[in-house]
Amino acid sequence: ADLDEVVRIHASSGTTGKMTVVGYTKMDLGTWAEVMARSIISAGGGRHDRIQIAYGYGLFTGGLGAHYGAELVGAMVVPTSGGNTKRQLQVMQDFGVTMLACTPSYALYMAETAAEVGVDLRALPLRNGIFGAEPW
């Protein structure tokens, strides 16, 4: 795309060297939201869900893509971003989160932390997850 058409940039984490920067056009962002909406629906999510987005927001592409996809299906978005796991668990309880979107390793870490602090995940309305952005 012509640089004049770029409305947002994102980048890889750069963990193996210099980060890779990608420019997105308005059309790209619409396509991305549609792909994420389809992913959420394919994973069993829908407009009655409360989706906690625990991917990072910022240059990393994960958070905003999942966010706009969840909005497109009409779900309630709970944009917690990454980190602060005990707070994430509290938010999950307070808002009755039914679906979690994050990396697979962070979902496992959240489950371990929940066990450590006495949060029974089976007692929550959380019923579904959509995980990505890393190999598993």
XYZ file of C-alpha atoms in Angstrom:
136
model
C 0.000 0.000 0.000
C 1.023 3.581 -0.571
C 2.251 5.137 2.676
C -0.473 7.787 2.365
C -3.054 4.990 2.759
C -1.543 3.636 5.987
C -3.731 4.520 8.976
C -2.013 2.405 11.642
C 1.264 0.588 12.198
C 2.014 -2.486 14.266
C 5.211 -4.428 14.775
C 6.533 -7.798 15.844
C 8.045 -8.086 19.307
C 11.566 -8.084 17.898
C 12.672 -10.882 20.235
C 14.922 -12.394 17.551
C 16.331 -9.100 16.295
C 14.947 -5.920 14.866
C 11.161 -5.714 14.972
C 9.198 -6.086 11.751
C 6.875 -3.132 11.170
C 3.665 -3.519 9.153
C 1.458 -0.696 7.883
C -2.316 -1.224 7.770
C -4.824 0.550 5.540
C -8.427 1.179 6.574
C -9.427 -1.775 4.402
C -6.802 -3.990 6.077
C -8.220 -3.139 9.497
C -11.741 -3.992 8.352
C -10.530 -7.320 6.991
C -8.638 -8.014 10.211
C -11.737 -7.309 12.318
C -13.789 -9.615 10.069
C -11.227 -12.434 10.327
C -11.135 -12.103 14.111
C -14.945 -11.993 14.307
C -15.105 -15.220 12.310
C -12.485 -16.764 14.602
C -14.494 -15.814 17.679
C -17.696 -17.231 16.186
C -15.861 -20.407 15.110
C -14.643 -20.806 18.690
C -18.233 -20.613 19.948
C -18.349 -16.914 20.824
C -21.109 -14.483 19.977
C -22.959 -11.312 20.847
C -23.992 -12.506 24.301
C -20.395 -13.053 25.387
C -18.167 -10.933 27.590
C -14.730 -11.314 26.065
C -11.673 -10.443 28.140
C -8.874 -9.384 25.782
C -5.659 -10.162 27.661
C -3.355 -9.698 24.681
C -1.106 -6.664 24.869
C -2.392 -3.443 23.343
C 0.148 -1.283 21.547
C 2.576 -2.022 18.738
C 1.911 -5.769 19.107
C -0.943 -6.775 16.815
C -2.870 -9.101 19.138
C -4.977 -6.903 21.390
C -6.560 -4.554 18.910
C -7.367 -7.243 16.348
C -9.204 -9.355 18.924
C -10.847 -6.218 20.331
C -12.350 -5.079 17.028
C -13.373 -8.630 16.117
C -15.225 -8.983 19.427
C -16.970 -5.652 18.867
C -17.949 -6.736 15.361
C -19.791 -9.807 16.710
C -21.513 -7.552 19.251
C -19.851 -9.003 22.334
C -18.975 -6.964 25.415
C -15.243 -6.228 25.255
C -13.270 -6.274 28.505
C -9.926 -4.766 27.340
C -7.547 -5.723 30.142
C -4.417 -5.956 27.949
C -1.572 -8.095 29.286
C -0.008 -8.520 32.702
C -1.124 -7.933 36.305
C -2.542 -11.446 36.521
C -4.258 -11.137 39.907
C -6.104 -8.081 38.634
C -7.008 -9.972 35.446
C -8.610 -12.684 37.584
C -10.499 -10.103 39.639
C -11.815 -8.420 36.488
C -12.820 -11.831 35.133
C -14.902 -12.400 38.270
C -16.304 -8.868 38.562
C -17.555 -8.658 34.978
C -18.705 -12.246 34.512
C -16.313 -12.893 31.640
C -17.441 -15.812 29.454
C -14.565 -15.923 26.955
C -10.839 -15.239 27.277
C -8.553 -14.137 24.422
C -4.801 -14.305 25.101
C -1.678 -16.315 24.350
C -1.798 -20.007 25.322
C 1.068 -19.597 27.791
C -0.679 -16.685 29.525
C -3.903 -18.699 29.836
C -1.915 -21.445 31.578
C -0.229 -18.891 33.837
C -3.616 -17.385 34.712
C -4.903 -20.859 35.640
C -1.848 -21.487 37.843
C -2.240 -18.097 39.522
C -5.964 -18.701 40.057
C -5.152 -21.939 41.896
C -2.524 -20.162 44.022
C -4.875 -17.355 45.099
C -7.934 -19.574 45.564
C -10.006 -18.592 42.521
C -12.062 -21.571 41.340
C -12.241 -21.068 37.578
C -14.933 -23.766 37.310
C -17.244 -21.588 39.417
C -16.978 -18.665 36.973
C -19.123 -18.160 33.864
C -15.916 -18.471 31.789
C -16.685 -21.179 29.247
C -14.487 -20.542 26.254
C -11.104 -19.285 25.118
C -9.454 -18.194 21.912
C -5.686 -18.438 22.063
C -2.967 -17.472 19.619
C 0.054 -15.304 18.815
C 2.563 -17.991 19.783
C 3.254 -21.629 18.936
C 1.718 -24.240 21.216
